[in-house]
PDB file of C-alpha atoms in Angstrom:
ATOM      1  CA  UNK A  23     -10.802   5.831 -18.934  1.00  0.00           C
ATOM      2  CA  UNK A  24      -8.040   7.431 -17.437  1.00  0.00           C
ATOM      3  CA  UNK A  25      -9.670  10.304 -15.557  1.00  0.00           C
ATOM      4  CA  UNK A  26     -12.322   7.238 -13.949  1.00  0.00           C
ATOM      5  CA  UNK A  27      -9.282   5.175 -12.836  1.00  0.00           C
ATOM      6  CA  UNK A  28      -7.469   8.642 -11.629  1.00  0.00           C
ATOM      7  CA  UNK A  29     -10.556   9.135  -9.427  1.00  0.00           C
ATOM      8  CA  UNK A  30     -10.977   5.698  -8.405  1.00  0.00           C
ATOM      9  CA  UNK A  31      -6.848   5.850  -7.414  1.00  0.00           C
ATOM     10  CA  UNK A  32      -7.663   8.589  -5.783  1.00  0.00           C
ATOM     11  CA  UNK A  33     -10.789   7.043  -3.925  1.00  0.00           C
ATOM     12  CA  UNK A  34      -8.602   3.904  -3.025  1.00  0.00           C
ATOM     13  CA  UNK A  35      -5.980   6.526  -1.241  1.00  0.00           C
ATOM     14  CA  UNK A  36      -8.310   7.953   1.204  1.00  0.00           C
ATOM     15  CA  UNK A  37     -10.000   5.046   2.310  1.00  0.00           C
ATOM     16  CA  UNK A  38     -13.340   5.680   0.381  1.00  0.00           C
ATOM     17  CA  UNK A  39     -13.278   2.177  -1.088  1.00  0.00           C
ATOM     18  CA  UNK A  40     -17.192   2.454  -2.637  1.00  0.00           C
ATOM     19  CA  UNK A  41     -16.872   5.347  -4.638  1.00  0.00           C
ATOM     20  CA  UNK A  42     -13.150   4.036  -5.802  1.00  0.00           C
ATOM     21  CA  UNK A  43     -15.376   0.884  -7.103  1.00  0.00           C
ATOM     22  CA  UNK A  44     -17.806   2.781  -8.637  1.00  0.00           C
ATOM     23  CA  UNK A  45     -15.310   4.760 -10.681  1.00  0.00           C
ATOM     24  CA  UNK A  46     -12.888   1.674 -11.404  1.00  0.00           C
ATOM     25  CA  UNK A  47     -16.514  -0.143 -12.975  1.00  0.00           C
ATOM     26  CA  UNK A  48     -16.769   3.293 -15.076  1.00  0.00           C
ATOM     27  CA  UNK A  49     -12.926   3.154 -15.837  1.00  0.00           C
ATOM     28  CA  UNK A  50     -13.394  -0.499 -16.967  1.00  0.00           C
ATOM     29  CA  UNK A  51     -16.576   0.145 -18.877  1.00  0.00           C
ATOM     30  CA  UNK A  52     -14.593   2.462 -21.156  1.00  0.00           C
ATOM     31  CA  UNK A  53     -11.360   0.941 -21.368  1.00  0.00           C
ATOM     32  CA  UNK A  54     -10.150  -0.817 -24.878  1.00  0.00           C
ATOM     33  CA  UNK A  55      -6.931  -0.883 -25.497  1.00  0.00           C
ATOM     34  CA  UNK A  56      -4.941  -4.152 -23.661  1.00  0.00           C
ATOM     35  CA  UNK A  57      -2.671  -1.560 -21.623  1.00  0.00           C
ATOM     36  CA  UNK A  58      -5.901   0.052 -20.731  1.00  0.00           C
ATOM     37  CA  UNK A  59      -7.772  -2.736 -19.564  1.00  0.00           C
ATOM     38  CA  UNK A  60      -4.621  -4.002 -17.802  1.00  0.00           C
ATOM     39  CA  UNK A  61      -3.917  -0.963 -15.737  1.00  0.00           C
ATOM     40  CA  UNK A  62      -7.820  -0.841 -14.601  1.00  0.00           C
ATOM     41  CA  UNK A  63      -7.057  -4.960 -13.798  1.00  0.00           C
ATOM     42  CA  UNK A  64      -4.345  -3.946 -11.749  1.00  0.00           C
ATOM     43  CA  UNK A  65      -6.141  -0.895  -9.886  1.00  0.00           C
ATOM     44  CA  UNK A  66      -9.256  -3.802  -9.235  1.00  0.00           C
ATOM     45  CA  UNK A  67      -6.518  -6.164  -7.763  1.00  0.00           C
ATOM     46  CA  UNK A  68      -5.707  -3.614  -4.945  1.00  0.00           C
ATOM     47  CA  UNK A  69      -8.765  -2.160  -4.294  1.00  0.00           C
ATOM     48  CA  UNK A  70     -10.211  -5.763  -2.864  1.00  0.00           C
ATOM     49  CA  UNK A  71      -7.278  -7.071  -1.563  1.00  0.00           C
ATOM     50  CA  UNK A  72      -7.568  -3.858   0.703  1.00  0.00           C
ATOM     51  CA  UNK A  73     -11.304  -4.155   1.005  1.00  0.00           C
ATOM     52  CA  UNK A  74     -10.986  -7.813   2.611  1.00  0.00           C
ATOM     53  CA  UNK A  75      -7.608  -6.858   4.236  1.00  0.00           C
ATOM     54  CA  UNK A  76      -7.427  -7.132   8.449  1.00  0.00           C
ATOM     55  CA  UNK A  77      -6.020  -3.591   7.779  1.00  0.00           C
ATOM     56  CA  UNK A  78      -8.434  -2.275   5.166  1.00  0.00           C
ATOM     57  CA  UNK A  79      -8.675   1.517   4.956  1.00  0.00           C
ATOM     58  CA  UNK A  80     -11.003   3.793   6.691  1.00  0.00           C
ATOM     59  CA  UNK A  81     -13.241   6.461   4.781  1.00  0.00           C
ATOM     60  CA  UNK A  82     -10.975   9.981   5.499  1.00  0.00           C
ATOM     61  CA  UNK A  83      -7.870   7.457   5.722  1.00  0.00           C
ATOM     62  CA  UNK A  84      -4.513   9.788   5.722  1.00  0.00           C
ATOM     63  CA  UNK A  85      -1.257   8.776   3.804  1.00  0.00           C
ATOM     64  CA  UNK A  86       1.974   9.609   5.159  1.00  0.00           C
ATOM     65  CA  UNK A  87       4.849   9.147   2.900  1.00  0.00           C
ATOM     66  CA  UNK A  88       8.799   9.005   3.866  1.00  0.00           C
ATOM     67  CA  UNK A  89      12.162   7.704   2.921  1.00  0.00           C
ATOM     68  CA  UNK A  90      14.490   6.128   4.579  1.00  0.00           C
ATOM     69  CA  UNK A  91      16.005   2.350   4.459  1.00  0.00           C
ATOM     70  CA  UNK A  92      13.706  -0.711   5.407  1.00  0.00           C
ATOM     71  CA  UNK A  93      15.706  -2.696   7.903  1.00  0.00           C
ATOM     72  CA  UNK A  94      13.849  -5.477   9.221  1.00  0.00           C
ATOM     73  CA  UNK A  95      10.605  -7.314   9.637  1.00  0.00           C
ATOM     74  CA  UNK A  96       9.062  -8.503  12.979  1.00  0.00           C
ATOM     75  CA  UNK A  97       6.841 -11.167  12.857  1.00  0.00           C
ATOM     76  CA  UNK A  98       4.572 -12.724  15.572  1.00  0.00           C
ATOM     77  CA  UNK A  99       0.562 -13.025  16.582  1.00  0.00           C
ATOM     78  CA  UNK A 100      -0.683 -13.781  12.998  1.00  0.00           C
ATOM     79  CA  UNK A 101       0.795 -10.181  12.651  1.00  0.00           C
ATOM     80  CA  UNK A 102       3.521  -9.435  10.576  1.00  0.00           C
ATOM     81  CA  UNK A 103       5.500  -5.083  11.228  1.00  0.00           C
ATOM     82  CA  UNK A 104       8.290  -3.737   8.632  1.00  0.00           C
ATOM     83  CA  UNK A 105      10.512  -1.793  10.733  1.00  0.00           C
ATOM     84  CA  UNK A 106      11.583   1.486   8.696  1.00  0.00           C
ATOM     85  CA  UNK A 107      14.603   3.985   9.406  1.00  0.00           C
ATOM     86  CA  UNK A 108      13.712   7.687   7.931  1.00  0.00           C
ATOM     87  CA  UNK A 109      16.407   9.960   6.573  1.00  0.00           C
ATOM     88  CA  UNK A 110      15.615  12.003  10.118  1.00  0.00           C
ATOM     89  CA  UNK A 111      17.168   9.139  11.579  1.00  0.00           C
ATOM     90  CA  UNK A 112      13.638   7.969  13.115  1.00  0.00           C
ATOM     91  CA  UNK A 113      12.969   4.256  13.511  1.00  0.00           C
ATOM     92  CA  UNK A 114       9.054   3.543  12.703  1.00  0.00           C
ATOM     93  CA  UNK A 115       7.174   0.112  12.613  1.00  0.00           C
ATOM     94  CA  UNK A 116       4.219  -0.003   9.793  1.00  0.00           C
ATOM     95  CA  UNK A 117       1.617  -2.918  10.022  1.00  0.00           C
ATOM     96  CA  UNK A 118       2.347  -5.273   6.987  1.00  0.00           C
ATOM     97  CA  UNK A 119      -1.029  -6.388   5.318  1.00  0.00           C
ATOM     98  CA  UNK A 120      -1.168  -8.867   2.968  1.00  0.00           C
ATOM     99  CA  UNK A 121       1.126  -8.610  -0.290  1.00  0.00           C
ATOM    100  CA  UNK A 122      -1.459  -8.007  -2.269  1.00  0.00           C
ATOM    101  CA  UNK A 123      -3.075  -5.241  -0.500  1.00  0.00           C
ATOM    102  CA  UNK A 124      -0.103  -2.764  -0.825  1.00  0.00           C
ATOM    103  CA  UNK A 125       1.228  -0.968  -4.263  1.00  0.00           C
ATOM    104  CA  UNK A 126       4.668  -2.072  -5.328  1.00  0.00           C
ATOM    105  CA  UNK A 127       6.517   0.264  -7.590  1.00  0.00           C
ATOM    106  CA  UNK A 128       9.825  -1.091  -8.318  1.00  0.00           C
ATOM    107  CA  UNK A 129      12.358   0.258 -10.825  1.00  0.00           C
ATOM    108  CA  UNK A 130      15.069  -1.177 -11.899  1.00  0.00           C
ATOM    109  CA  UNK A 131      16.453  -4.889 -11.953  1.00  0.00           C
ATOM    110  CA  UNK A 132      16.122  -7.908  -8.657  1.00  0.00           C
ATOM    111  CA  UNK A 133      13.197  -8.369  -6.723  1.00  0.00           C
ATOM    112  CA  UNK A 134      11.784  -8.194  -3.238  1.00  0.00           C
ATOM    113  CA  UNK A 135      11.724 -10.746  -0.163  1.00  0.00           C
ATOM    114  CA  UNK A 136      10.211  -9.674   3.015  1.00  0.00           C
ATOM    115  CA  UNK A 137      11.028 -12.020   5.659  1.00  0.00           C
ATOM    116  CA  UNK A 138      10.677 -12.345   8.663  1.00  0.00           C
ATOM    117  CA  UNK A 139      14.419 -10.999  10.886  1.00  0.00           C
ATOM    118  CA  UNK A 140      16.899  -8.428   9.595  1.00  0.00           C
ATOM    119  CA  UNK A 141      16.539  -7.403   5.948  1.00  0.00           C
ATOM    120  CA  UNK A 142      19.260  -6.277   3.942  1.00  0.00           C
ATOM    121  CA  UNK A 143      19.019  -2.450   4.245  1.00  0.00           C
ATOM    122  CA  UNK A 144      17.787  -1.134   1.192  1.00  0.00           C
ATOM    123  CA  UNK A 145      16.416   2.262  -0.047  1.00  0.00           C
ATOM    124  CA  UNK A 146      12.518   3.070  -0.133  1.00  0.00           C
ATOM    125  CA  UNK A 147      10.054   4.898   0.060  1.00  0.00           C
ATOM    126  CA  UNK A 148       6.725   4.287   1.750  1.00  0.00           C
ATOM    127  CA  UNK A 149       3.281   5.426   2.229  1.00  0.00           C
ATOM    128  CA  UNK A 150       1.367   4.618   5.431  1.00  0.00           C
ATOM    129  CA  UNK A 151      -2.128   4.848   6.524  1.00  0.00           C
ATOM    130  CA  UNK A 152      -2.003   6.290  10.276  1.00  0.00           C
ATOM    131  CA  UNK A 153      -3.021   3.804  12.795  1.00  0.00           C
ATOM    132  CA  UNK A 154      -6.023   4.388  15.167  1.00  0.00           C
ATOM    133  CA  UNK A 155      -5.318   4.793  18.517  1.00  0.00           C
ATOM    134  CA  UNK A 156      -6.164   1.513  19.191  1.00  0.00           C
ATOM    135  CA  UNK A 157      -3.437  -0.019  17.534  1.00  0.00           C
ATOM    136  CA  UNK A 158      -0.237  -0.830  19.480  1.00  0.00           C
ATOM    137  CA  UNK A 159       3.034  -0.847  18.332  1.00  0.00           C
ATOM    138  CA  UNK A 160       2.544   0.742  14.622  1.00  0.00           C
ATOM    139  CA  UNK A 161       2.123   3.949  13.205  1.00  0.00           C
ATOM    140  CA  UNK A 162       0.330   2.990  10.910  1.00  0.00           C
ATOM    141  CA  UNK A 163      -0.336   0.597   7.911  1.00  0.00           C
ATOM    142  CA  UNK A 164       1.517   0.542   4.698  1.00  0.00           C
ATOM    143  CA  UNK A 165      -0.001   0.968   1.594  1.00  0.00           C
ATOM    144  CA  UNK A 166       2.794   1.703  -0.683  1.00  0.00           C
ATOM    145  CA  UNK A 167       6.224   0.736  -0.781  1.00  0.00           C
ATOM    146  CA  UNK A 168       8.247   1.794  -3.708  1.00  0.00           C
ATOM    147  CA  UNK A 169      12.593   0.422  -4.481  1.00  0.00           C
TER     148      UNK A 169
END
């Protein structure tokens, strides 16, 4: 199973949610062990949450990944932006979709609260989905945010 949910993770990433589905059903077909069947759970999880999000991904979807320190979060028009300063000292705003459409990866101990103000600067590192041109005030949406 792990080459099917490989491919289907790597479906998910570039906005090709069909063929991500179609590999996460092979994935799951041949899955046995708990951890297995967990980890292709998990994978399914994301995948719709992005599918139904306001901010789902586009077939040919780009990542962009940096670090740098999250710093704050506006909120406002049903629309909620982290705001994100890079190591290069750049200050970037990524569209926040709902929770359950990005990937966590958290090591370590504590846990995360996004709301809405000034956060407590911590380190991270994020991956973004580049916005359309249409889309004001963003660069983007974020897909992955890992602490």
């Amino acid at each position: 199973p792990a080459v099917y949910f490989t491919l289907a993770n790597a479906y998910l990433q570039t906005g090709d949610i069909e063929t991500a589905r179609t590999h996460l059903a092979t994935a799951r077909k041949y899955a046995k062990k708990p951890e297995e069947k967990e980890i292709v759970e998990n994978l399914s999880v994301l995948l719709e949450a992005r599918a139904k999000s306001a901010f789902a991904p586009r077939p040919g979807e780009k990542l962009v990944r940096t670090e740098g320190m999250a710093v704050a979060v506006e909120c406002g028009n049903d629309v909620q932006k982290l705001q994100f300063r890079n190591f290069e000292g750049s200050l970037i705003t990524v569209d926040l979709p709902a929770t359950a459409a990005v990937e966590i990866i958290h090591q370590g101990t504590g846990h995360l609260q996004l709301q809405c103000g000034p956060v407590t600067p911590f380190r991270a590192v994020i991956e973004y989905g580049l916005a359309s041109a249409v889309r004001q005030g963003s660069v983007g949406v974020l897909r992955s945010l890992q602490f």
